[in-house]
PDB file of C-alpha atoms in Angstrom:
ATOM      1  CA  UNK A   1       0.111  13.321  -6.449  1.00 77.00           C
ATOM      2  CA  UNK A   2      -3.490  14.648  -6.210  1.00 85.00           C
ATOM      3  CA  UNK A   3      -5.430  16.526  -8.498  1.00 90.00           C
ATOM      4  CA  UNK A   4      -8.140  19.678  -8.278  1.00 92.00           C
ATOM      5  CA  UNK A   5     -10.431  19.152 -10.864  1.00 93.00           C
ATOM      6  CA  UNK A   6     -12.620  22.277 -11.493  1.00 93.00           C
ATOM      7  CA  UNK A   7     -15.560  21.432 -13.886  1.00 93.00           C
ATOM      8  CA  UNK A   8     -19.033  22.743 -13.852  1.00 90.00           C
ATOM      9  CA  UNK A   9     -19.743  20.692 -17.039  1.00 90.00           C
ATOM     10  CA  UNK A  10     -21.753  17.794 -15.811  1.00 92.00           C
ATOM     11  CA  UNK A  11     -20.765  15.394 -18.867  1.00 92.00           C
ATOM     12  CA  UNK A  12     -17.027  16.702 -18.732  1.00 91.00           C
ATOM     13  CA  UNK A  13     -17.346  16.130 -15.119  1.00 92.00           C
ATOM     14  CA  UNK A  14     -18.314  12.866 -15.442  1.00 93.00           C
ATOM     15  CA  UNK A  15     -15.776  11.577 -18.420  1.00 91.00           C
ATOM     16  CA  UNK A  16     -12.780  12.555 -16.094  1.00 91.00           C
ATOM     17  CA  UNK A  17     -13.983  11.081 -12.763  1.00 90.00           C
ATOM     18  CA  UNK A  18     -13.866   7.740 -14.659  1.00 90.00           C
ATOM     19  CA  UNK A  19     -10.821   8.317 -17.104  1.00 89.00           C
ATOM     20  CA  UNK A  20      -9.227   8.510 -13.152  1.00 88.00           C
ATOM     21  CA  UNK A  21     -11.404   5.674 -11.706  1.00 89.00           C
ATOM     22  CA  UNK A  22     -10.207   3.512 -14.782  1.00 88.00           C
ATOM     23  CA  UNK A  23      -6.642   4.065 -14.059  1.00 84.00           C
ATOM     24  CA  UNK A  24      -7.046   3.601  -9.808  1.00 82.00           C
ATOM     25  CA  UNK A  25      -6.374   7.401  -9.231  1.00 78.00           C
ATOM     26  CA  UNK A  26      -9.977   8.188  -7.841  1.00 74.00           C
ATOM     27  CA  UNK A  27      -9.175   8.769  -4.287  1.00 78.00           C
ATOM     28  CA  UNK A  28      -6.718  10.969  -5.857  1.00 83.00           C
ATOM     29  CA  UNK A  29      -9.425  13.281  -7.410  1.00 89.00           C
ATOM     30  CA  UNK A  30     -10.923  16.168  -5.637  1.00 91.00           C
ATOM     31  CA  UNK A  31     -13.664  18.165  -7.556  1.00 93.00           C
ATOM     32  CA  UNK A  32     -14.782  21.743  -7.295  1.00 93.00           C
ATOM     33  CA  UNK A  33     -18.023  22.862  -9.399  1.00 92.00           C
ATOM     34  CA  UNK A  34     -16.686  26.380  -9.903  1.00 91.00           C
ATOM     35  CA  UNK A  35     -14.092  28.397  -9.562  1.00 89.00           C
ATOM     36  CA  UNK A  36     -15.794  30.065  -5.860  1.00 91.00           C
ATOM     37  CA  UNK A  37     -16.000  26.295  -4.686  1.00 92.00           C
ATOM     38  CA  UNK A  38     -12.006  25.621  -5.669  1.00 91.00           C
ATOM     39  CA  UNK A  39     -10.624  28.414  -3.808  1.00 90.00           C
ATOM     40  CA  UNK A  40     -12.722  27.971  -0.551  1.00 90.00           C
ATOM     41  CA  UNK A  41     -12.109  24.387  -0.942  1.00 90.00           C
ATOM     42  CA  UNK A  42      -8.059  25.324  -1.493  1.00 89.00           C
ATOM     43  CA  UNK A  43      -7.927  27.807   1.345  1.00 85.00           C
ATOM     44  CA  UNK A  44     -10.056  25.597   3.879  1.00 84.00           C
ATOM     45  CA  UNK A  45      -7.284  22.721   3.035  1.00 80.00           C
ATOM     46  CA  UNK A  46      -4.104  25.579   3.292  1.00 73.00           C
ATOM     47  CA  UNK A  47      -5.835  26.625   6.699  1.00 66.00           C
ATOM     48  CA  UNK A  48      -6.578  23.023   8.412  1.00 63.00           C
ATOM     49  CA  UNK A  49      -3.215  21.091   6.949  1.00 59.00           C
ATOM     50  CA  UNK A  50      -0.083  21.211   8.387  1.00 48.00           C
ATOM     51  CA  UNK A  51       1.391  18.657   6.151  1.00 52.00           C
ATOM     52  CA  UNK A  52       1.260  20.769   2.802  1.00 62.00           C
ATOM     53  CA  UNK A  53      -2.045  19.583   1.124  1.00 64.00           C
ATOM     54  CA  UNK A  54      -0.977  22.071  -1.683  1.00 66.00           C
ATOM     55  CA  UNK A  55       2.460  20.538  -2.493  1.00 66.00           C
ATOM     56  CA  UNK A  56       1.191  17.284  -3.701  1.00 73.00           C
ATOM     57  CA  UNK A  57      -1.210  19.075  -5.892  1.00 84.00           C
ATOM     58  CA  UNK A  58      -1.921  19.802  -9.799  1.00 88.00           C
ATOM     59  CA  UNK A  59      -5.387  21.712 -10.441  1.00 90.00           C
ATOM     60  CA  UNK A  60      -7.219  20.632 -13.827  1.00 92.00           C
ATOM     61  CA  UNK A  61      -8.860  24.214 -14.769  1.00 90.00           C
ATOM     62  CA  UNK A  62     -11.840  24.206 -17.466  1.00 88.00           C
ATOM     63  CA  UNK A  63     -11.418  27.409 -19.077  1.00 82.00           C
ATOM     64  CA  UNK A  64     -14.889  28.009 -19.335  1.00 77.00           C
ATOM     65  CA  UNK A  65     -15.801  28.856 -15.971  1.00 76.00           C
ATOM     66  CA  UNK A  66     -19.203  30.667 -14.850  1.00 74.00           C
ATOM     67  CA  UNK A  67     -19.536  32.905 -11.895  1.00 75.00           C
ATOM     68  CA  UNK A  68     -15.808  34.114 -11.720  1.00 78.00           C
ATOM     69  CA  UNK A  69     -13.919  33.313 -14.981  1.00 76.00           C
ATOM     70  CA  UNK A  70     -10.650  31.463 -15.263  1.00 76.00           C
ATOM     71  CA  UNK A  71      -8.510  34.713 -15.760  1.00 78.00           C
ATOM     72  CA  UNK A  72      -9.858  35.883 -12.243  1.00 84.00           C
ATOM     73  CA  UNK A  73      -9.386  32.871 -10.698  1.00 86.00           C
ATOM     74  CA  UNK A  74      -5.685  32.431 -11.921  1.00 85.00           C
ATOM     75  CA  UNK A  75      -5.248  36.366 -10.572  1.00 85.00           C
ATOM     76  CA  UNK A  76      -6.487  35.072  -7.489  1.00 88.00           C
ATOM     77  CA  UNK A  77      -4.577  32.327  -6.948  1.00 87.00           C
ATOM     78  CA  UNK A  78      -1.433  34.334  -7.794  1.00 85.00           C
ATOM     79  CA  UNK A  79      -2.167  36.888  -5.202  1.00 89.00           C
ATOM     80  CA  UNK A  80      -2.493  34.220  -2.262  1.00 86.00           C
ATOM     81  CA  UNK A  81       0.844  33.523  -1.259  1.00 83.00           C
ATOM     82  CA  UNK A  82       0.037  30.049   0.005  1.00 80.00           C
ATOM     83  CA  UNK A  83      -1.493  29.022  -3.238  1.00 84.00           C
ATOM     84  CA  UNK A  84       0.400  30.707  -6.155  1.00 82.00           C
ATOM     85  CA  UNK A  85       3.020  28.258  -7.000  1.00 81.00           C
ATOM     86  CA  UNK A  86       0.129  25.400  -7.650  1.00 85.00           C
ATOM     87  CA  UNK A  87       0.843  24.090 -11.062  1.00 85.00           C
ATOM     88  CA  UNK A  88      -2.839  24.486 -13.416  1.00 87.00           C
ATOM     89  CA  UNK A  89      -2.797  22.796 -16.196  1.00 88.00           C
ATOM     90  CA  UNK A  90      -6.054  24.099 -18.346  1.00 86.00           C
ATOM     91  CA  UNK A  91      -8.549  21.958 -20.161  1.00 88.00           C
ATOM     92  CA  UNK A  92     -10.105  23.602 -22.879  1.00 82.00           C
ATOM     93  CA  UNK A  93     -12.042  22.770 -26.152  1.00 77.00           C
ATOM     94  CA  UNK A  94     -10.728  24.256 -29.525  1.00 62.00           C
ATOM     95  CA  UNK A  95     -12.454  27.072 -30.146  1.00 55.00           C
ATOM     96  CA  UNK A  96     -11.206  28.552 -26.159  1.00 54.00           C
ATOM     97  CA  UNK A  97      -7.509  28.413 -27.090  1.00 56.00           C
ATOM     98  CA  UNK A  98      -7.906  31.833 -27.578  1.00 54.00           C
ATOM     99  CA  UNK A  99      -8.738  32.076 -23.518  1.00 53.00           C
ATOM    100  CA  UNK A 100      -5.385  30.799 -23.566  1.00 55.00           C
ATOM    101  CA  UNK A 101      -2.785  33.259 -24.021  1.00 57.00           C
ATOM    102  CA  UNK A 102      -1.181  35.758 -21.881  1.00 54.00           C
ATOM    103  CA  UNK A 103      -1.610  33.205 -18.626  1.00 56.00           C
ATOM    104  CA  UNK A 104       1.904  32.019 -18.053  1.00 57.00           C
ATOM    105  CA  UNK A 105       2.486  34.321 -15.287  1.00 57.00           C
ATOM    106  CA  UNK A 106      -0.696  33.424 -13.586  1.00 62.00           C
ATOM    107  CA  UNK A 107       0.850  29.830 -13.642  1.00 68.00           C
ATOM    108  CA  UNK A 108      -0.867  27.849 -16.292  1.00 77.00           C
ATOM    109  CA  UNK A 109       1.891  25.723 -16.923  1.00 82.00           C
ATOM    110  CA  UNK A 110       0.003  23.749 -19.330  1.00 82.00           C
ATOM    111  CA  UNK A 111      -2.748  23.046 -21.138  1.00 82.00           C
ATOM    112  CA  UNK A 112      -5.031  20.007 -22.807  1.00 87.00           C
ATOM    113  CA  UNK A 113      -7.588  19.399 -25.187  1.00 86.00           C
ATOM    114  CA  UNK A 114     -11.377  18.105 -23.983  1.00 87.00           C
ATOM    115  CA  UNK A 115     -12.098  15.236 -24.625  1.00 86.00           C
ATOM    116  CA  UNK A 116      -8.786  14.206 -22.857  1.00 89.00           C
ATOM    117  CA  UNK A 117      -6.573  10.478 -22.372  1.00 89.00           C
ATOM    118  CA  UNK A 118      -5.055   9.191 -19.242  1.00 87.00           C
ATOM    119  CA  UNK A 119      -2.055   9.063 -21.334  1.00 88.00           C
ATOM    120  CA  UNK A 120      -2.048  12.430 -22.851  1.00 89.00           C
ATOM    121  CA  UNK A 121      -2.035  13.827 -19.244  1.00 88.00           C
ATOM    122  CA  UNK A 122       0.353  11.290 -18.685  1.00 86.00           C
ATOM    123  CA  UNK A 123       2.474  12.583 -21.359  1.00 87.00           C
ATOM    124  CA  UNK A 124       2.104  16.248 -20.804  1.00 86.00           C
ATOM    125  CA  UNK A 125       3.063  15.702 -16.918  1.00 83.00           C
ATOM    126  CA  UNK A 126       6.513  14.223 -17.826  1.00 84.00           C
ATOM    127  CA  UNK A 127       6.841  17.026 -20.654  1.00 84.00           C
ATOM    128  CA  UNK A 128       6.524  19.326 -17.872  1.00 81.00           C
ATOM    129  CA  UNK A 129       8.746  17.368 -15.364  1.00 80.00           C
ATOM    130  CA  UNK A 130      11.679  17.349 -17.905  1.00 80.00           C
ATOM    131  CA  UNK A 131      10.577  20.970 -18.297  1.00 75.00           C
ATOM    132  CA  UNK A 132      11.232  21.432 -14.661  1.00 74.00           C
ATOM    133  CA  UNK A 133       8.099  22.794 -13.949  1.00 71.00           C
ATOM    134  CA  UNK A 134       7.860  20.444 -10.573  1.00 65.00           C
ATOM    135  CA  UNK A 135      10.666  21.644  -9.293  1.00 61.00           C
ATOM    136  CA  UNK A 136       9.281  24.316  -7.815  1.00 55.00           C
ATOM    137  CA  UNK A 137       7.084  21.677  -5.916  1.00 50.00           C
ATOM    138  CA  UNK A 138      10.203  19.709  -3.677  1.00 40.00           C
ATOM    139  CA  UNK A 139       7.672  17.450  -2.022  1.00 37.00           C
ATOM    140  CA  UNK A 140       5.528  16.697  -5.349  1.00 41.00           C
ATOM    141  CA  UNK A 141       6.510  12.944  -6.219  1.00 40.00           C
ATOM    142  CA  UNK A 142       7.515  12.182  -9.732  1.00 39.00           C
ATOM    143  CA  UNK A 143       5.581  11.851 -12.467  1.00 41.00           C
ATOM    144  CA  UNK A 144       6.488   8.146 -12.954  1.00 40.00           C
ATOM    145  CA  UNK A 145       4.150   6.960 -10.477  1.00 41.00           C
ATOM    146  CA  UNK A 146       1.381   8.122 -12.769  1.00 42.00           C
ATOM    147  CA  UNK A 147       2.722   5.271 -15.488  1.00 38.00           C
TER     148      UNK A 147
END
């Protein structure tokens, strides 16, 4: 599995890149800045790949996202047929819960709290994998392999 991390906080940005360097997933990790950077970087990858970059993928969305906000973004993705059944999970502090709400049907299928553990992603990917939430994904390997 690969990840889309989108993060324009530098520190945040940081903390993740080595929570997955810590746990040998690095060269798993692909980063976009903003949400403008993610979808050119998502559609440039959907264009050039024959192989299905997108169905080995799970985007990491901070909900706090400057230049086009995570609620455009989601609408975004849902409106690109090649891209709308990538699985977000969003990464938020407490006080943008609120953010939150009302995003199922853009596909946040999840969400955690920042600062985050390997094993509380861990944990909320098999939640969601007994949830069948990857099985709209048929060639997204199990979550095990993240154990």
């Amino acid at each position: 599995m690969k990840f889309l991390l989108i993060e324009n906080d530098l520190v945040d940005l940081m903390a993740i890149r080595r929570l997955f360097q810590k746990n040998f997933l690095s060269n798993r990790l692909y980063v976009a800045e903003s949400g403008l950077e993610a979808l050119a970087f998502l559609r440039e990858h959907n264009h050039q790949s024959q192989a299905g970059f997108q169905e080995h993928l799970l985007i990491l969305l901070d909900i706090d996202q400057p230049l086009i906000n995570e609620l455009e973004l989601l609408t975004e993705l849902q409106s690109d047929s090649n891209l709308k059944k990538l699985p977000i999970i969003g990464l938020t502090v407490f006080q943008e819960m609120k953010n939150l709400r009302d995003t199922k049907h853009l596909n946040l299928v999840g969400y955690l709290s920042k600062p985050f553990t390997f094993s509380e992603l861990s944990q909320l990917m098999k939640t969601l994998n007994q949830h069948g939430v990857f099985e709209s994904y048929p060639l997204c390997p199990t979550v095990k392999e993240l154990d």
